N, C-alpha and C. Protein backbone atom coordinates (compact mmCIF):
# COMPACT_ATOMS: atom_id res chain seq x y z
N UNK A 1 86.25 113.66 99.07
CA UNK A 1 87.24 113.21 98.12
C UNK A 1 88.46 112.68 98.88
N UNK A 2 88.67 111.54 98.48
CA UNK A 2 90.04 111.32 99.47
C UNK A 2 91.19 110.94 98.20
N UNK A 3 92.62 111.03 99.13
CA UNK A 3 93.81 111.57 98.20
C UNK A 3 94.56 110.52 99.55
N UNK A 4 95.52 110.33 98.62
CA UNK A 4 96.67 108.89 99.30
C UNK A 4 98.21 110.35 98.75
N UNK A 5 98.77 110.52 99.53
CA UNK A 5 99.81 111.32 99.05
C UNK A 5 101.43 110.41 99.99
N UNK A 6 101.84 110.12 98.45
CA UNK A 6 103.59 109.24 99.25
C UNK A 6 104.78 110.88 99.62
N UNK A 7 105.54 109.93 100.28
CA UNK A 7 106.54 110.74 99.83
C UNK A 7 107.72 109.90 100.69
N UNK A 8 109.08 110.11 100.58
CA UNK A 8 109.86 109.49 100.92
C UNK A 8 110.69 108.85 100.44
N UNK A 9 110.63 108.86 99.14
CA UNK A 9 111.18 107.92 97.82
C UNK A 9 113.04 108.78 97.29
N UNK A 10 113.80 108.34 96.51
CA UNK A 10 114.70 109.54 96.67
C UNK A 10 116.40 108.45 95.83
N UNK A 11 117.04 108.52 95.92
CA UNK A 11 118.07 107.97 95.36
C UNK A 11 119.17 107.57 96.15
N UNK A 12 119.43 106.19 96.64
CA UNK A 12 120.39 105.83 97.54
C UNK A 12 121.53 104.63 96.72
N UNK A 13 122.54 104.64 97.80
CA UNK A 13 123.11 103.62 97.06
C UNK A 13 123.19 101.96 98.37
N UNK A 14 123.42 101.29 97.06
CA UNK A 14 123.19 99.95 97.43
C UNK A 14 123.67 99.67 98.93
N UNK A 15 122.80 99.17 99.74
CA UNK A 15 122.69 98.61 101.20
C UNK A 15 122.23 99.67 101.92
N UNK A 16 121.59 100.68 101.50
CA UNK A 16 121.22 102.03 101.99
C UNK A 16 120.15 101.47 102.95
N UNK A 17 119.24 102.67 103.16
CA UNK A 17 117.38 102.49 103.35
C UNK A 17 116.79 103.88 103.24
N UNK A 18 115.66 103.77 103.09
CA UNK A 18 114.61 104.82 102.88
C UNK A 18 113.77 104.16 103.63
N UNK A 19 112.64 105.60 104.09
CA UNK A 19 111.46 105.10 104.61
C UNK A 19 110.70 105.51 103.91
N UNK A 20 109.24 105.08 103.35
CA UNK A 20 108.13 105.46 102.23
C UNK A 20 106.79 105.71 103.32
N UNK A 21 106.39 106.89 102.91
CA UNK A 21 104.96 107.20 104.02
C UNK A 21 103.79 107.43 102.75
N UNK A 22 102.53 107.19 103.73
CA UNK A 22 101.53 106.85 102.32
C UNK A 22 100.45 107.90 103.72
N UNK A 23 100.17 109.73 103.37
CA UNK A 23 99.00 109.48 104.18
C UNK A 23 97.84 110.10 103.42
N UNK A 24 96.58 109.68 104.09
CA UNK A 24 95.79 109.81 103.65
C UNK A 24 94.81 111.02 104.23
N UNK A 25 93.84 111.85 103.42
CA UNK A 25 93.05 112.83 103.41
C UNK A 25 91.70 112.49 103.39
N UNK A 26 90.66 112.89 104.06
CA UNK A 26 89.48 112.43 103.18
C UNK A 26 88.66 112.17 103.90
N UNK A 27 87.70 111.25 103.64
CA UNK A 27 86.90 110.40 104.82
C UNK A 27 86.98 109.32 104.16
N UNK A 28 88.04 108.38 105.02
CA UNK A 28 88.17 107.12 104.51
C UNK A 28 87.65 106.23 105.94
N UNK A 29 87.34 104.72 104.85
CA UNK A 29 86.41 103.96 105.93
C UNK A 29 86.13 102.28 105.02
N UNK A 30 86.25 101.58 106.17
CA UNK A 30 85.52 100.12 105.29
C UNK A 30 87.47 99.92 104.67
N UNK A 31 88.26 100.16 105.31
CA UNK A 31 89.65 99.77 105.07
C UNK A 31 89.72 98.21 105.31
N UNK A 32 90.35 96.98 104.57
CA UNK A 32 90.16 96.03 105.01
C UNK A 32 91.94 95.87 105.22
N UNK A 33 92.59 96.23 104.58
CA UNK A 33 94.18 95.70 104.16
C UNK A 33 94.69 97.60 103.93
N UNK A 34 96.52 97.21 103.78
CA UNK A 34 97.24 98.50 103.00
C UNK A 34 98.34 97.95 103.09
N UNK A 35 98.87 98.55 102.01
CA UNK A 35 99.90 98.13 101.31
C UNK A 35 100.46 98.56 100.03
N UNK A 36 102.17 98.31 99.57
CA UNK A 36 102.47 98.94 98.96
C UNK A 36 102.77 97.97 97.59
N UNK A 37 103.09 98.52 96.62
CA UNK A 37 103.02 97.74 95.64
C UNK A 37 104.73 98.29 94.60
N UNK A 38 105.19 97.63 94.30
CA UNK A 38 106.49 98.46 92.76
C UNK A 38 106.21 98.17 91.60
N UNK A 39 106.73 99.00 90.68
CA UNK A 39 106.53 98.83 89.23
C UNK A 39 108.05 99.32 89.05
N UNK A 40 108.87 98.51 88.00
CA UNK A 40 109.70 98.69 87.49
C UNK A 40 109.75 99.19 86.14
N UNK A 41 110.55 99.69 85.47
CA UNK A 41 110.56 99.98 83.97
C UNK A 41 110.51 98.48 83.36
N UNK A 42 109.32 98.43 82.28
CA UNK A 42 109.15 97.00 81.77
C UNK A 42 109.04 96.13 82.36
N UNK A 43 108.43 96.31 83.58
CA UNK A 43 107.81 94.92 83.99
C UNK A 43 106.45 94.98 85.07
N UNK A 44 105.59 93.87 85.21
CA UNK A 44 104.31 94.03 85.94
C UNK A 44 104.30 95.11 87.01
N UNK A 45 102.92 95.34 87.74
CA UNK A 45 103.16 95.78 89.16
C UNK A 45 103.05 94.46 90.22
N UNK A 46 103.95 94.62 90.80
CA UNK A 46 103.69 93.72 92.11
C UNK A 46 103.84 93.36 93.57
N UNK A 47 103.09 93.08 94.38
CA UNK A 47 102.92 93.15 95.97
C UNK A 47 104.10 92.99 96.97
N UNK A 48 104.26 94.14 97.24
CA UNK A 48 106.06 94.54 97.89
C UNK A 48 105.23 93.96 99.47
N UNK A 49 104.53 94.63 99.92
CA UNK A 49 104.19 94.25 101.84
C UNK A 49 102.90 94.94 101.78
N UNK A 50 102.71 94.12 102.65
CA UNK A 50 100.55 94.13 103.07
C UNK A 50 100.25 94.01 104.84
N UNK A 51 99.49 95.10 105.53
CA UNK A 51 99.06 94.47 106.73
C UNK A 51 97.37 94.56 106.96
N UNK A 52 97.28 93.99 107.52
CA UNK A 52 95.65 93.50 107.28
C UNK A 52 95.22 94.31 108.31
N UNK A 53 93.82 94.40 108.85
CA UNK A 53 93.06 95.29 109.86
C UNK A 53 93.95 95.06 111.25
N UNK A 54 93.56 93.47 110.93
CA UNK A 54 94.05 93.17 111.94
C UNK A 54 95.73 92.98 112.67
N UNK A 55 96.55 93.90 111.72
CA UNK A 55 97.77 93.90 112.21
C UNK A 55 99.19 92.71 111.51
N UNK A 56 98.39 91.80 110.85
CA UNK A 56 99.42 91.10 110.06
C UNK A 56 99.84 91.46 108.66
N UNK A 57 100.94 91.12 108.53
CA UNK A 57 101.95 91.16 107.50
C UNK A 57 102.42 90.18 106.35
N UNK A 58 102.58 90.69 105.45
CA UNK A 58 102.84 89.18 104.37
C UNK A 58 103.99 90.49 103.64
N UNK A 59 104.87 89.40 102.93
CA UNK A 59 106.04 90.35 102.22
C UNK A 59 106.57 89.33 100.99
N UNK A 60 106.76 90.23 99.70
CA UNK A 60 107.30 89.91 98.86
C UNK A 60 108.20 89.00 98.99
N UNK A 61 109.14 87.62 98.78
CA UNK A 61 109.86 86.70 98.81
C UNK A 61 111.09 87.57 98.85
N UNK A 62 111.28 88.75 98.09
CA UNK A 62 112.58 88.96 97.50
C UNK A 62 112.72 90.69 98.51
N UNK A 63 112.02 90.78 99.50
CA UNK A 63 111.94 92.00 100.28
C UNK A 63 111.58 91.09 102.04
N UNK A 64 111.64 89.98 102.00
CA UNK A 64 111.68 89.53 103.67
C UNK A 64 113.38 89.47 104.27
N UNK A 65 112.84 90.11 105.46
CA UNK A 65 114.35 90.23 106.06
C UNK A 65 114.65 91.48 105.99
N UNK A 66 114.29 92.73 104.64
CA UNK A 66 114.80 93.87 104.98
C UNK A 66 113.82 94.77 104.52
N UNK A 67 112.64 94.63 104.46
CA UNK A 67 111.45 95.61 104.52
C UNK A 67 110.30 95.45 105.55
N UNK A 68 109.89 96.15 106.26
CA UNK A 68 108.74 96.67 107.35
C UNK A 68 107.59 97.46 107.02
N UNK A 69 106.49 96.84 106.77
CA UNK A 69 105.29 97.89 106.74
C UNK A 69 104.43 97.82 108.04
N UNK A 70 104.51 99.24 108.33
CA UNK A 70 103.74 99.75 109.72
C UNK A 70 102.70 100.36 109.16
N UNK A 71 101.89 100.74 109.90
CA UNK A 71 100.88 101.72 109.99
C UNK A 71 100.61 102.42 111.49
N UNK A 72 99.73 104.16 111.08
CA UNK A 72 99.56 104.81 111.99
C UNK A 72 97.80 105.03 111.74
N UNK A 73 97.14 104.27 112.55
CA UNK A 73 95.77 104.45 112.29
C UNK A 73 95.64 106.00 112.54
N UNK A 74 95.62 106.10 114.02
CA UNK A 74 95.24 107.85 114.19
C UNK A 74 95.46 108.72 113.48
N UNK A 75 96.76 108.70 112.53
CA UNK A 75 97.17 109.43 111.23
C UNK A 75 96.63 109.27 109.95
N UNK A 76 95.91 108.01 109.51
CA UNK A 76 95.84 107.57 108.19
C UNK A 76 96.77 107.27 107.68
N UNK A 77 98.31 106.91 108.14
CA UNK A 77 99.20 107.00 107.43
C UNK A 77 99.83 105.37 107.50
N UNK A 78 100.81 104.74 106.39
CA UNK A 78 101.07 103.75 106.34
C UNK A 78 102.72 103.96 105.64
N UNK A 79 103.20 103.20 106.43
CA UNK A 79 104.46 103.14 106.15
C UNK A 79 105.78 101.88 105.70
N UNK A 80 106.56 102.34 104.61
CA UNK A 80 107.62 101.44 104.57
C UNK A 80 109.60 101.48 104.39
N UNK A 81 109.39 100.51 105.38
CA UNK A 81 111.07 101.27 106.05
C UNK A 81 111.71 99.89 105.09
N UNK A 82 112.49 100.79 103.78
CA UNK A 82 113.19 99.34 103.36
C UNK A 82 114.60 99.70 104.05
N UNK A 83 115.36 98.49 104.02
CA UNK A 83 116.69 98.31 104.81
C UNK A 83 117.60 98.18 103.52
N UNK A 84 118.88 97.67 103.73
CA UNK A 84 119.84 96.85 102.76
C UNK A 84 118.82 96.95 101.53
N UNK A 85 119.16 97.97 101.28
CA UNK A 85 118.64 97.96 99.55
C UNK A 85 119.23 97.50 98.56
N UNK A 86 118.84 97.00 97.54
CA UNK A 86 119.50 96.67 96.17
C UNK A 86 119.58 97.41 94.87
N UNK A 87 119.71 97.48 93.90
CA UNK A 87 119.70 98.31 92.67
C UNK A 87 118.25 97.50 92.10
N UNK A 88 117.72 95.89 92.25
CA UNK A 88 116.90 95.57 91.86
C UNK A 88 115.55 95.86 92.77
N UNK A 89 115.62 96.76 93.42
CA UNK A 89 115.00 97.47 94.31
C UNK A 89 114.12 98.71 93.50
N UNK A 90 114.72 99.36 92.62
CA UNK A 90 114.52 100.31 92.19
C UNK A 90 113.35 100.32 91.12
N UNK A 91 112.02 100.97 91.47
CA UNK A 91 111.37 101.08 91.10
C UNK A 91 110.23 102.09 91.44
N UNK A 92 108.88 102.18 90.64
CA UNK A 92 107.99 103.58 91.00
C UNK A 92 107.23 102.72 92.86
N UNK A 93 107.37 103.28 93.29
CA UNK A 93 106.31 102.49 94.52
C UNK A 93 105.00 103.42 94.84
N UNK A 94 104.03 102.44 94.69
CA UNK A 94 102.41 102.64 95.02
C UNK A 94 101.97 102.16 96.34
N UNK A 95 101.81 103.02 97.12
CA UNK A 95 100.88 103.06 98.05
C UNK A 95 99.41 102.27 98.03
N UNK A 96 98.47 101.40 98.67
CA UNK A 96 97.32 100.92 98.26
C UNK A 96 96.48 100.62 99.33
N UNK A 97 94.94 101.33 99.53
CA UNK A 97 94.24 100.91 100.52
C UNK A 97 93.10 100.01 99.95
N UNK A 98 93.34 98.96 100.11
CA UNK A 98 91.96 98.01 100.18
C UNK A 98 90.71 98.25 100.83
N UNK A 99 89.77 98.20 100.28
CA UNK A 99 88.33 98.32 100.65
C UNK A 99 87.32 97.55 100.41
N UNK A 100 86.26 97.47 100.75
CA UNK A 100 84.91 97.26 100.27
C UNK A 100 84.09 97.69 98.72
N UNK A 101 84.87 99.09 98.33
CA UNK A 101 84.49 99.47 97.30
C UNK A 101 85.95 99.58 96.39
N UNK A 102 85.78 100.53 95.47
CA UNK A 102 87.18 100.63 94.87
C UNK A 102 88.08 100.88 95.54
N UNK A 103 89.49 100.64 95.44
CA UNK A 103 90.86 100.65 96.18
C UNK A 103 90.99 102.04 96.00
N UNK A 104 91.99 102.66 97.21
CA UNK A 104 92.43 103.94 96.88
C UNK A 104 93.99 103.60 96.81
N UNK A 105 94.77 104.33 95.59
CA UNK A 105 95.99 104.36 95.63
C UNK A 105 96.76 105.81 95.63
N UNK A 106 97.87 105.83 96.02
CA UNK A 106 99.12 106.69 96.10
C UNK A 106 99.07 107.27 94.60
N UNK A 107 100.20 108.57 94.45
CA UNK A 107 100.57 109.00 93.06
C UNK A 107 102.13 107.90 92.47
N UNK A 108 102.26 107.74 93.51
CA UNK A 108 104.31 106.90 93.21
C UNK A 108 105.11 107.69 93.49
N UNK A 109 105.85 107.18 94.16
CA UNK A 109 107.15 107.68 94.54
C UNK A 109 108.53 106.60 93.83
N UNK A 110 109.42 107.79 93.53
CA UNK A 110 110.51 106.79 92.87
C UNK A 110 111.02 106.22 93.46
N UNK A 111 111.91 105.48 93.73
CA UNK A 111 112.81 104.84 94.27
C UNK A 111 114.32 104.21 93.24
N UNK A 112 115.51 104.91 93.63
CA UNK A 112 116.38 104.43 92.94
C UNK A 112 117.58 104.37 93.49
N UNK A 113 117.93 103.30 93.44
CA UNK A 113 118.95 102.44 93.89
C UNK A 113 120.35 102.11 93.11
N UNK A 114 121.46 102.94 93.33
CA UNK A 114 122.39 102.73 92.67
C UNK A 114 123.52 101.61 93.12
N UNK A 115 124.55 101.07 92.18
CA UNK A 115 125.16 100.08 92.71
C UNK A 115 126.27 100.61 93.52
């Protein structure tokens, strides 16, 4: 059974940072991508930062310049260091491992960003 557990999420104020850790339990395998995803109150979920097997990165338009997603293979763990935060920042964040078969995701961690 594998389990994605975040934590790191927490309440800062504007231009702050947090770091978000995503690790994983289990026997996981056939990983192609990971990455994290936000959901705001009333509105879609959508693709905050992604790094592929092979080590590259793609980032939300509105999170380049002050968010970093790393990963720790030997750990299972995947990480995101946001910087200069905003209040439009603030949202649930999902953890996400891409696969071959169904995706495994995180529970959410909050994130809230005051002005």
């Amino acid at each position: 059974q594998v389990q994605l557990v975040e934590s790191g999420g927490g309440l800062v104020q504007s231009g702050g940072s947090l770091r978000l850790s995503c690790a994983a339990s289990g026997n996981i395998f056939n990983i192609l991508s990971m990455a994290w995803y936000r959901q705001a109150p009333g509105k879609q979920r959508e693709l905050v930062a992604a790094i592929t097997k092979g080590g590259a990165t793609n980032y939300a338009d509105s999170v380049k310049g002050r968010f970093t997603i790393s990963r720790d293979n030997a750990n299972n763990t995947v990480y995101l260091q946001m910087n200069s935060l905003k209040p439009e920042d603030t949202a649930v964040y999902y953890c996400n491992w891409r696969r071959s078969g169904p995706d495994y995701w995180g529970q959410g961690t909050q994130v809230t960003v005051s002005s």
